[in-house]
PDB file of C-alpha atoms in Angstrom:
ATOM      1  CA  MET N 153     148.022 320.480  93.006  1.00 92.00           C
ATOM      2  CA  LEU N 154     147.394 320.221  96.800  1.00 96.00           C
ATOM      3  CA  THR N 155     149.193 322.724  99.686  1.00 97.00           C
ATOM      4  CA  PHE N 156     148.742 321.736 102.949  1.00 98.00           C
ATOM      5  CA  ARG N 157     150.795 324.252 105.967  1.00 98.00           C
ATOM      6  CA  VAL N 158     151.450 323.911 109.518  1.00 99.00           C
ATOM      7  CA  ASP N 159     152.043 326.998 111.758  1.00 99.00           C
ATOM      8  CA  VAL N 160     152.776 326.860 115.409  1.00 99.00           C
ATOM      9  CA  PHE N 161     152.960 330.459 118.150  1.00 99.00           C
ATOM     10  CA  ALA N 162     154.456 330.787 121.525  1.00 98.00           C
ATOM     11  CA  TRP N 163     153.295 333.566 122.954  1.00 98.00           C
ATOM     12  CA  ILE N 164     152.868 335.026 126.911  1.00 97.00           C
ATOM     13  CA  PRO N 165     149.186 335.642 128.136  1.00 98.00           C
ATOM     14  CA  GLN N 166     149.717 337.875 131.081  1.00 98.00           C
ATOM     15  CA  ALA N 167     150.408 341.452 130.486  1.00 98.00           C
ATOM     16  CA  ASP N 168     153.830 340.995 132.344  1.00 97.00           C
ATOM     17  CA  VAL N 169     155.413 337.899 134.360  1.00 95.00           C
ATOM     18  CA  PRO N 170     158.202 338.593 137.210  1.00 93.00           C
ATOM     19  CA  ASN N 171     162.336 339.424 136.454  1.00 93.00           C
ATOM     20  CA  PRO N 172     164.136 337.653 138.907  1.00 90.00           C
ATOM     21  CA  ILE N 173     167.630 339.530 137.709  1.00 92.00           C
ATOM     22  CA  HIS N 174     165.609 342.297 138.699  1.00 93.00           C
ATOM     23  CA  SER N 175     166.186 341.188 142.607  1.00 91.00           C
ATOM     24  CA  LEU N 176     169.578 339.955 142.700  1.00 92.00           C
ATOM     25  CA  PRO N 177     171.900 342.664 144.863  1.00 94.00           C
ATOM     26  CA  GLY N 178     173.899 344.851 142.510  1.00 94.00           C
ATOM     27  CA  GLY N 179     171.379 346.410 139.884  1.00 93.00           C
ATOM     28  CA  VAL N 180     172.735 347.124 136.747  1.00 94.00           C
ATOM     29  CA  ALA N 181     176.225 347.602 137.689  1.00 93.00           C
ATOM     30  CA  ARG N 182     176.175 344.266 138.882  1.00 93.00           C
ATOM     31  CA  TRP N 183     174.091 342.054 136.317  1.00 93.00           C
ATOM     32  CA  GLY N 184     173.916 344.627 133.189  1.00 93.00           C
ATOM     33  CA  PRO N 185     171.123 346.272 131.503  1.00 94.00           C
ATOM     34  CA  GLY N 186     168.440 343.215 131.774  1.00 94.00           C
ATOM     35  CA  ALA N 187     168.335 343.768 135.607  1.00 95.00           C
ATOM     36  CA  CYS N 188     166.583 347.461 134.902  1.00 97.00           C
ATOM     37  CA  GLY N 189     163.048 346.807 135.465  1.00 98.00           C
ATOM     38  CA  PRO N 190     161.143 343.922 137.658  1.00 97.00           C
ATOM     39  CA  ARG N 191     158.837 342.567 134.909  1.00 97.00           C
ATOM     40  CA  PHE N 192     158.865 340.299 131.442  1.00 95.00           C
ATOM     41  CA  GLY N 193     156.578 342.189 129.181  1.00 96.00           C
ATOM     42  CA  GLY N 194     154.180 339.743 127.879  1.00 96.00           C
ATOM     43  CA  ASP N 195     152.071 339.576 125.171  1.00 97.00           C
ATOM     44  CA  GLY N 196     148.926 340.468 126.924  1.00 96.00           C
ATOM     45  CA  PHE N 197     146.070 338.538 125.404  1.00 98.00           C
ATOM     46  CA  VAL N 198     144.316 335.391 125.539  1.00 98.00           C
ATOM     47  CA  THR N 199     142.756 334.237 122.506  1.00 98.00           C
ATOM     48  CA  PRO N 200     145.079 333.716 119.242  1.00 98.00           C
ATOM     49  CA  PRO N 201     143.851 334.979 116.269  1.00 97.00           C
ATOM     50  CA  ALA N 202     141.494 332.966 113.825  1.00 96.00           C
ATOM     51  CA  THR N 203     144.445 332.033 111.248  1.00 97.00           C
ATOM     52  CA  HIS N 204     147.812 332.126 111.503  1.00 98.00           C
ATOM     53  CA  ALA N 205     147.730 335.299 109.322  1.00 97.00           C
ATOM     54  CA  GLY N 206     146.795 337.566 111.887  1.00 96.00           C
ATOM     55  CA  TRP N 207     149.849 337.557 113.839  1.00 97.00           C
ATOM     56  CA  THR N 208     152.344 339.833 113.755  1.00 91.00           C
ATOM     57  CA  ARG N 209     155.871 340.507 115.665  1.00 85.00           C
ATOM     58  CA  PRO N 210     156.685 340.982 118.243  1.00 84.00           C
ATOM     59  CA  SER N 211     153.502 339.559 119.626  1.00 92.00           C
ATOM     60  CA  TYR N 212     154.951 336.076 120.214  1.00 96.00           C
ATOM     61  CA  ARG N 213     157.883 334.387 121.591  1.00 96.00           C
ATOM     62  CA  ALA N 214     158.496 332.436 119.156  1.00 98.00           C
ATOM     63  CA  LYS N 215     157.139 330.704 115.612  1.00 98.00           C
ATOM     64  CA  GLN N 216     157.671 328.272 113.030  1.00 99.00           C
ATOM     65  CA  THR N 217     155.961 327.182 109.454  1.00 98.00           C
ATOM     66  CA  LEU N 218     155.756 323.969 107.329  1.00 98.00           C
ATOM     67  CA  ALA N 219     154.787 324.063 103.764  1.00 98.00           C
ATOM     68  CA  PHE N 220     154.562 321.685 100.994  1.00 97.00           C
ATOM     69  CA  LYS N 221     152.749 321.038  97.740  1.00 97.00           C
ATOM     70  CA  ILE N 222     151.861 317.928  96.223  1.00 97.00           C
ATOM     71  CA  GLN N 223     150.726 317.151  92.420  1.00 94.00           C
ATOM     72  CA  ARG N 224     148.828 314.128  93.904  1.00 94.00           C
ATOM     73  CA  PHE N 225     148.488 312.174  96.795  1.00 94.00           C
ATOM     74  CA  GLY N 226     150.995 309.942  97.710  1.00 94.00           C
ATOM     75  CA  ALA N 227     153.630 311.874  95.700  1.00 96.00           C
ATOM     76  CA  ARG N 228     157.264 313.225  96.733  1.00 95.00           C
ATOM     77  CA  PRO N 229     155.841 316.220  99.085  1.00 96.00           C
ATOM     78  CA  ASP N 230     157.969 319.729  97.707  1.00 92.00           C
ATOM     79  CA  ALA N 231     158.427 321.459 100.888  1.00 91.00           C
ATOM     80  CA  ASP N 232     158.789 325.367 100.918  1.00 91.00           C
ATOM     81  CA  ALA N 233     162.056 326.776 102.216  1.00 85.00           C
ATOM     82  CA  GLY N 234     162.032 329.018 105.108  1.00 92.00           C
ATOM     83  CA  THR N 235     161.270 326.491 107.872  1.00 97.00           C
ATOM     84  CA  ALA N 236     163.414 328.065 110.904  1.00 98.00           C
ATOM     85  CA  VAL N 237     162.204 329.026 114.316  1.00 98.00           C
ATOM     86  CA  VAL N 238     161.484 332.822 113.860  1.00 98.00           C
ATOM     87  CA  PRO N 239     161.794 334.700 117.700  1.00 97.00           C
ATOM     88  CA  GLY N 240     159.901 337.273 118.762  1.00 96.00           C
ATOM     89  CA  LEU N 241     161.383 339.783 120.948  1.00 94.00           C
ATOM     90  CA  THR N 242     161.773 339.952 125.305  1.00 95.00           C
ATOM     91  CA  THR N 243     161.380 342.911 126.816  1.00 96.00           C
ATOM     92  CA  VAL N 244     161.898 344.212 130.561  1.00 97.00           C
ATOM     93  CA  LEU N 245     159.472 346.872 132.137  1.00 98.00           C
ATOM     94  CA  THR N 246     160.478 349.360 135.251  1.00 99.00           C
ATOM     95  CA  GLY N 247     156.896 348.106 136.776  1.00 98.00           C
ATOM     96  CA  PRO N 248     153.652 345.990 135.534  1.00 98.00           C
ATOM     97  CA  ARG N 249     152.118 347.864 133.184  1.00 97.00           C
ATOM     98  CA  SER N 250     148.326 347.998 135.036  1.00 98.00           C
ATOM     99  CA  ALA N 251     151.007 350.421 136.400  1.00 98.00           C
ATOM    100  CA  GLY N 252     152.565 352.241 133.636  1.00 98.00           C
ATOM    101  CA  GLY N 253     155.834 350.633 133.462  1.00 98.00           C
ATOM    102  CA  ARG N 254     157.403 351.059 130.189  1.00 98.00           C
ATOM    103  CA  VAL N 255     160.640 348.840 128.596  1.00 98.00           C
ATOM    104  CA  CYS N 256     163.871 349.662 129.524  1.00 98.00           C
ATOM    105  CA  THR N 257     165.705 346.879 127.404  1.00 97.00           C
ATOM    106  CA  SER N 258     164.542 344.430 125.097  1.00 96.00           C
ATOM    107  CA  LEU N 259     166.599 341.705 123.422  1.00 95.00           C
ATOM    108  CA  THR N 260     165.930 338.878 121.023  1.00 95.00           C
ATOM    109  CA  PRO N 261     164.942 335.492 122.333  1.00 94.00           C
ATOM    110  CA  THR N 262     167.775 332.632 121.527  1.00 92.00           C
ATOM    111  CA  VAL N 263     166.149 329.497 119.281  1.00 97.00           C
ATOM    112  CA  THR N 264     167.709 326.339 120.687  1.00 96.00           C
ATOM    113  CA  ARG N 265     166.252 324.258 118.770  1.00 98.00           C
ATOM    114  CA  SER N 266     164.929 324.403 114.965  1.00 99.00           C
ATOM    115  CA  GLN N 267     164.056 321.295 112.869  1.00 98.00           C
ATOM    116  CA  ALA N 268     161.433 320.748 110.145  1.00 98.00           C
ATOM    117  CA  SER N 269     160.320 318.133 107.597  1.00 98.00           C
ATOM    118  CA  ALA N 270     157.866 316.797 105.779  1.00 98.00           C
ATOM    119  CA  ARG N 271     157.443 312.759 104.171  1.00 97.00           C
ATOM    120  CA  TRP N 272     155.433 310.498 102.813  1.00 98.00           C
ATOM    121  CA  MET N 273     154.414 307.702 105.132  1.00 96.00           C
ATOM    122  CA  ASP N 274     153.921 304.552 102.989  1.00 94.00           C
ATOM    123  CA  SER N 275     152.748 301.720 105.530  1.00 92.00           C
ATOM    124  CA  ASP N 276     150.344 304.171 106.586  1.00 94.00           C
ATOM    125  CA  GLU N 277     149.135 306.001 103.465  1.00 95.00           C
ATOM    126  CA  TRP N 278     149.731 309.565 105.420  1.00 98.00           C
ATOM    127  CA  TYR N 279     152.064 312.869 104.913  1.00 98.00           C
ATOM    128  CA  GLU N 280     153.533 313.115 108.266  1.00 98.00           C
ATOM    129  CA  MET N 281     154.728 317.213 109.081  1.00 98.00           C
ATOM    130  CA  ARG N 282     157.230 317.465 111.886  1.00 98.00           C
ATOM    131  CA  LEU N 283     158.237 321.002 113.477  1.00 99.00           C
ATOM    132  CA  GLN N 284     160.636 320.426 116.649  1.00 99.00           C
ATOM    133  CA  GLY N 285     161.380 323.705 117.810  1.00 99.00           C
ATOM    134  CA  ALA N 286     162.178 325.367 121.591  1.00 98.00           C
ATOM    135  CA  ALA N 287     163.968 329.207 122.580  1.00 97.00           C
ATOM    136  CA  HIS N 288     164.828 330.982 125.821  1.00 93.00           C
ATOM    137  CA  ASP N 289     164.527 333.684 127.551  1.00 88.00           C
ATOM    138  CA  PRO N 290     168.160 336.155 126.696  1.00 90.00           C
ATOM    139  CA  ILE N 291     168.184 337.885 129.917  1.00 87.00           C
ATOM    140  CA  PRO N 292     169.642 335.245 132.052  1.00 80.00           C
ATOM    141  CA  GLU N 293     172.083 334.862 129.611  1.00 81.00           C
ATOM    142  CA  ALA N 294     173.155 337.940 128.903  1.00 82.00           C
ATOM    143  CA  ALA N 295     172.901 339.097 132.985  1.00 82.00           C
ATOM    144  CA  LEU N 296     175.407 336.232 133.413  1.00 77.00           C
ATOM    145  CA  LYS N 297     177.537 337.331 130.707  1.00 76.00           C
ATOM    146  CA  PHE N 298     177.814 340.860 131.521  1.00 79.00           C
ATOM    147  CA  PHE N 299     179.296 339.153 135.092  1.00 68.00           C
ATOM    148  CA  SER N 300     181.486 336.710 134.182  1.00 66.00           C
ATOM    149  CA  GLY N 301     182.144 336.667 130.526  1.00 64.00           C
ATOM    150  CA  GLY N 302     181.966 333.625 127.980  1.00 58.00           C
ATOM    151  CA  ALA N 303     181.468 331.056 130.866  1.00 49.00           C
ATOM    152  CA  GLY N 304     178.624 332.975 132.301  1.00 46.00           C
ATOM    153  CA  SER N 305     177.123 333.096 129.503  1.00 48.00           C
ATOM    154  CA  THR N 306     177.191 329.349 128.814  1.00 51.00           C
ATOM    155  CA  VAL N 307     175.708 328.462 132.378  1.00 42.00           C
ATOM    156  CA  GLY N 308     172.908 331.378 132.267  1.00 46.00           C
ATOM    157  CA  SER N 309     171.995 329.678 128.936  1.00 49.00           C
ATOM    158  CA  ALA N 310     172.062 325.762 130.514  1.00 47.00           C
ATOM    159  CA  LEU N 311     170.260 327.067 133.421  1.00 51.00           C
ATOM    160  CA  THR N 312     167.484 328.947 131.381  1.00 72.00           C
ATOM    161  CA  PRO N 313     164.680 326.253 130.497  1.00 87.00           C
ATOM    162  CA  ASP N 314     163.035 327.038 126.848  1.00 94.00           C
ATOM    163  CA  LEU N 315     159.734 327.278 125.500  1.00 97.00           C
ATOM    164  CA  GLU N 316     159.293 324.324 123.594  1.00 98.00           C
ATOM    165  CA  TRP N 317     157.153 322.597 120.740  1.00 99.00           C
ATOM    166  CA  ASP N 318     157.158 319.107 119.204  1.00 99.00           C
ATOM    167  CA  LEU N 319     154.621 318.624 116.279  1.00 99.00           C
ATOM    168  CA  THR N 320     153.318 315.660 114.230  1.00 99.00           C
ATOM    169  CA  ILE N 321     150.796 316.569 112.166  1.00 99.00           C
ATOM    170  CA  ARG N 322     149.568 313.594 109.803  1.00 99.00           C
ATOM    171  CA  ILE N 323     147.192 314.156 106.617  1.00 98.00           C
ATOM    172  CA  GLN N 324     145.728 311.186 105.082  1.00 97.00           C
ATOM    173  CA  LEU N 325     142.987 309.940 102.691  1.00 94.00           C
ATOM    174  CA  ASP N 326     140.054 308.582 104.795  1.00 93.00           C
ATOM    175  CA  LYS N 327     138.563 309.190 107.975  1.00 92.00           C
ATOM    176  CA  GLU N 328     139.148 306.343 109.775  1.00 94.00           C
ATOM    177  CA  ILE N 329     143.116 305.636 111.433  1.00 96.00           C
ATOM    178  CA  ARG N 330     143.471 302.376 110.904  1.00 92.00           C
ATOM    179  CA  SER N 331     146.718 301.774 113.013  1.00 94.00           C
ATOM    180  CA  ARG N 332     146.231 300.542 116.334  1.00 95.00           C
ATOM    181  CA  LEU N 333     149.459 301.519 117.770  1.00 95.00           C
ATOM    182  CA  THR N 334     148.908 304.676 116.461  1.00 97.00           C
ATOM    183  CA  LYS N 335     145.227 304.477 117.897  1.00 96.00           C
ATOM    184  CA  LEU N 336     146.411 303.714 121.138  1.00 96.00           C
ATOM    185  CA  ARG N 337     148.944 306.531 121.345  1.00 96.00           C
ATOM    186  CA  TYR N 338     146.153 308.854 120.911  1.00 97.00           C
ATOM    187  CA  GLY N 339     144.274 307.672 123.403  1.00 95.00           C
ATOM    188  CA  VAL N 340     147.104 308.202 125.981  1.00 93.00           C
ATOM    189  CA  ALA N 341     147.752 311.381 124.915  1.00 93.00           C
ATOM    190  CA  ASP N 342     144.153 312.437 125.521  1.00 92.00           C
ATOM    191  CA  VAL N 343     143.757 311.669 129.336  1.00 89.00           C
ATOM    192  CA  MET N 344     145.035 315.063 130.306  1.00 92.00           C
ATOM    193  CA  ASN N 345     144.872 316.996 127.186  1.00 96.00           C
ATOM    194  CA  LEU N 346     145.536 320.756 127.483  1.00 98.00           C
ATOM    195  CA  ASP N 347     143.871 321.959 124.780  1.00 98.00           C
ATOM    196  CA  VAL N 348     140.854 323.788 124.262  1.00 98.00           C
ATOM    197  CA  SER N 349     140.870 324.870 120.667  1.00 97.00           C
ATOM    198  CA  GLU N 350     137.634 323.738 120.279  1.00 94.00           C
ATOM    199  CA  GLN N 351     136.488 326.571 122.189  1.00 94.00           C
ATOM    200  CA  LEU N 352     137.751 328.874 119.683  1.00 95.00           C
ATOM    201  CA  THR N 353     134.743 330.178 117.079  1.00 87.00           C
ATOM    202  CA  ALA N 354     136.364 328.583 113.485  1.00 84.00           C
ATOM    203  CA  PRO N 355     134.753 325.709 111.771  1.00 87.00           C
ATOM    204  CA  GLN N 356     135.050 322.303 112.679  1.00 88.00           C
ATOM    205  CA  ASN N 357     136.367 321.117 108.888  1.00 93.00           C
ATOM    206  CA  PHE N 358     138.452 322.013 106.047  1.00 95.00           C
ATOM    207  CA  GLY N 359     135.849 321.947 104.011  1.00 91.00           C
ATOM    208  CA  GLY N 360     135.383 318.193 103.033  1.00 91.00           C
ATOM    209  CA  THR N 361     134.215 315.555 105.247  1.00 92.00           C
ATOM    210  CA  ALA N 362     136.222 312.553 103.466  1.00 94.00           C
ATOM    211  CA  ASN N 363     139.766 312.905 104.803  1.00 96.00           C
ATOM    212  CA  LEU N 364     141.494 313.648 108.041  1.00 98.00           C
ATOM    213  CA  VAL N 365     144.298 315.400 109.739  1.00 98.00           C
ATOM    214  CA  HIS N 366     145.365 314.040 113.198  1.00 98.00           C
ATOM    215  CA  GLY N 367     148.167 313.991 115.309  1.00 99.00           C
ATOM    216  CA  LEU N 368     150.239 315.325 118.393  1.00 99.00           C
ATOM    217  CA  ALA N 369     151.585 318.340 120.167  1.00 99.00           C
ATOM    218  CA  TYR N 370     154.465 318.138 122.603  1.00 98.00           C
ATOM    219  CA  VAL N 371     154.248 321.763 124.269  1.00 98.00           C
ATOM    220  CA  ARG N 372     155.922 323.188 127.380  1.00 98.00           C
ATOM    221  CA  ARG N 373     152.599 323.842 130.188  1.00 98.00           C
ATOM    222  CA  PHE N 374     154.104 327.776 129.894  1.00 97.00           C
ATOM    223  CA  PRO N 375     153.608 329.802 127.721  1.00 98.00           C
ATOM    224  CA  SER N 376     150.643 329.555 125.822  1.00 99.00           C
ATOM    225  CA  TYR N 377     150.730 327.754 121.920  1.00 99.00           C
ATOM    226  CA  VAL N 378     148.534 327.655 119.110  1.00 99.00           C
ATOM    227  CA  VAL N 379     148.848 325.042 115.560  1.00 99.00           C
ATOM    228  CA  TYR N 380     147.227 325.874 112.833  1.00 99.00           C
ATOM    229  CA  VAL N 381     147.094 323.863 109.238  1.00 98.00           C
ATOM    230  CA  SER N 382     146.356 325.292 106.577  1.00 98.00           C
ATOM    231  CA  VAL N 383     144.492 323.280 103.068  1.00 97.00           C
ATOM    232  CA  SER N 384     144.252 324.393  99.517  1.00 96.00           C
ATOM    233  CA  GLY N 385     144.297 323.567  95.687  1.00 92.00           C
ATOM    234  CA  ASP N 386     142.684 321.279  93.796  1.00 88.00           C
ATOM    235  CA  GLY N 387     139.976 323.758  93.205  1.00 87.00           C
ATOM    236  CA  ARG N 388     138.946 324.190  97.047  1.00 87.00           C
ATOM    237  CA  ALA N 389     138.371 327.041  98.933  1.00 90.00           C
ATOM    238  CA  PRO N 390     141.772 327.552 101.262  1.00 95.00           C
ATOM    239  CA  ALA N 391     140.815 326.809 104.978  1.00 96.00           C
ATOM    240  CA  CYS N 392     142.851 328.013 107.906  1.00 97.00           C
ATOM    241  CA  LEU N 393     142.351 326.596 111.264  1.00 98.00           C
ATOM    242  CA  PRO N 394     143.277 326.168 114.879  1.00 98.00           C
ATOM    243  CA  VAL N 395     143.833 322.441 115.513  1.00 98.00           C
ATOM    244  CA  TYR N 396     145.314 322.694 119.324  1.00 99.00           C
ATOM    245  CA  PHE N 397     145.856 325.786 121.618  1.00 99.00           C
ATOM    246  CA  ALA N 398     147.088 325.639 125.193  1.00 99.00           C
ATOM    247  CA  ASP N 399     146.020 328.238 127.228  1.00 99.00           C
ATOM    248  CA  ALA N 400     148.553 329.488 129.888  1.00 98.00           C
ATOM    249  CA  SER N 401     146.635 332.520 131.079  1.00 98.00           C
ATOM    250  CA  ARG N 402     146.030 330.437 134.275  1.00 97.00           C
ATOM    251  CA  ARG N 403     149.500 328.903 134.536  1.00 96.00           C
ATOM    252  CA  SER N 404     152.357 330.727 136.512  1.00 92.00           C
ATOM    253  CA  LEU N 405     155.804 330.887 134.839  1.00 89.00           C
ATOM    254  CA  GLY N 406     157.388 328.137 136.981  1.00 90.00           C
ATOM    255  CA  GLU N 407     155.453 325.812 134.812  1.00 96.00           C
ATOM    256  CA  ILE N 408     157.390 326.138 131.988  1.00 95.00           C
ATOM    257  CA  ILE N 409     159.778 323.367 133.364  1.00 94.00           C
ATOM    258  CA  VAL N 410     157.425 320.829 132.665  1.00 96.00           C
ATOM    259  CA  GLY N 411     156.580 319.236 129.471  1.00 97.00           C
ATOM    260  CA  GLN N 412     153.712 316.742 127.791  1.00 96.00           C
ATOM    261  CA  SER N 413     152.299 315.415 124.966  1.00 97.00           C
ATOM    262  CA  ASP N 414     148.721 315.917 123.971  1.00 98.00           C
ATOM    263  CA  LEU N 415     146.295 314.973 120.920  1.00 98.00           C
ATOM    264  CA  ILE N 416     145.401 317.889 118.389  1.00 98.00           C
ATOM    265  CA  ARG N 417     142.168 318.207 117.374  1.00 97.00           C
ATOM    266  CA  GLN N 418     141.110 316.047 114.494  1.00 97.00           C
ATOM    267  CA  LEU N 419     139.303 317.613 111.492  1.00 97.00           C
ATOM    268  CA  ALA N 420     138.166 316.379 108.457  1.00 97.00           C
ATOM    269  CA  TRP N 421     139.687 317.743 105.462  1.00 96.00           C
TER     270      TRP N 421
END
C-alpha cells in the first residue's frame, strides 16, 4: 500500500505588523478589544520546519492537510478524513515585540474557504490532489460588529482580504510529463515564480528516481506559504519534502491582495 500526503501552512514571518484598527478615532470604546494595540503579532520566523511534523499551533495563520492511500497505482484513492482548513490564532500587541509589546487580545482567524479532493485522472495517468483554503484576520470584522452590530460584521468580513491557497499536486509513474497543455501551463507559471524551496536544506527526491511529483500553487503574495508532500509505503522509507516555499519576509502586508500561480518544485519519487 502507498500513502501520499500534502500539507500547506501559511504564516507571518515578521515579528509583528501594523494594526490599522488601533489608529481609528474612539479606540477600544468604539471599536472593541481589537483596537487595544498598534501591532498584530506575527510568527517571527522565516525558514519553515523541515517537515509538516515540525509545526505547532499557534505558529501559523492557517493550515490544511490531504492524504490518501492506494493498494496499487491506478486504483481509486482512499482519502483520509480531516481535510478542513485549521485556523491558527490572531493576536493584537500593545507595541512592537522588540519594544516589549504584549498580547492584549486574541481571536481565531475566520475560515472562508475549505475544500480538498483526491482523484485518479485516467487520461493523464496520475493522481491529482486539490487543496483550496482561505482565511482572514478576524479583527476588522469584530471591530465593525462591536461598532454597528451584525451588519457591520458582514461588511468587515467582506472588506478584509484573505490569505489563500489553491494547490494542484500531481503524482505519476514515469518522469516524463506527456501532456503538452500541462507543460505549457507550467512554463507560464514559472516565469515569475515565488518558490524558493530549493534553497531549503532537504533531499532532492523522495528516495526514488523513476516517478514524478509536480503541480501548481496559487497563493497571495503575503504571508509566507510552504507546501510539503509525503510519500510512504510499499517498503520505502517515509519521506516528507517541501515542494513549494513562498517567502514573504521582505514583502508587506498590503501584498495580501495580490495573488499569483506558481510552478511547484518537481521531484522524483
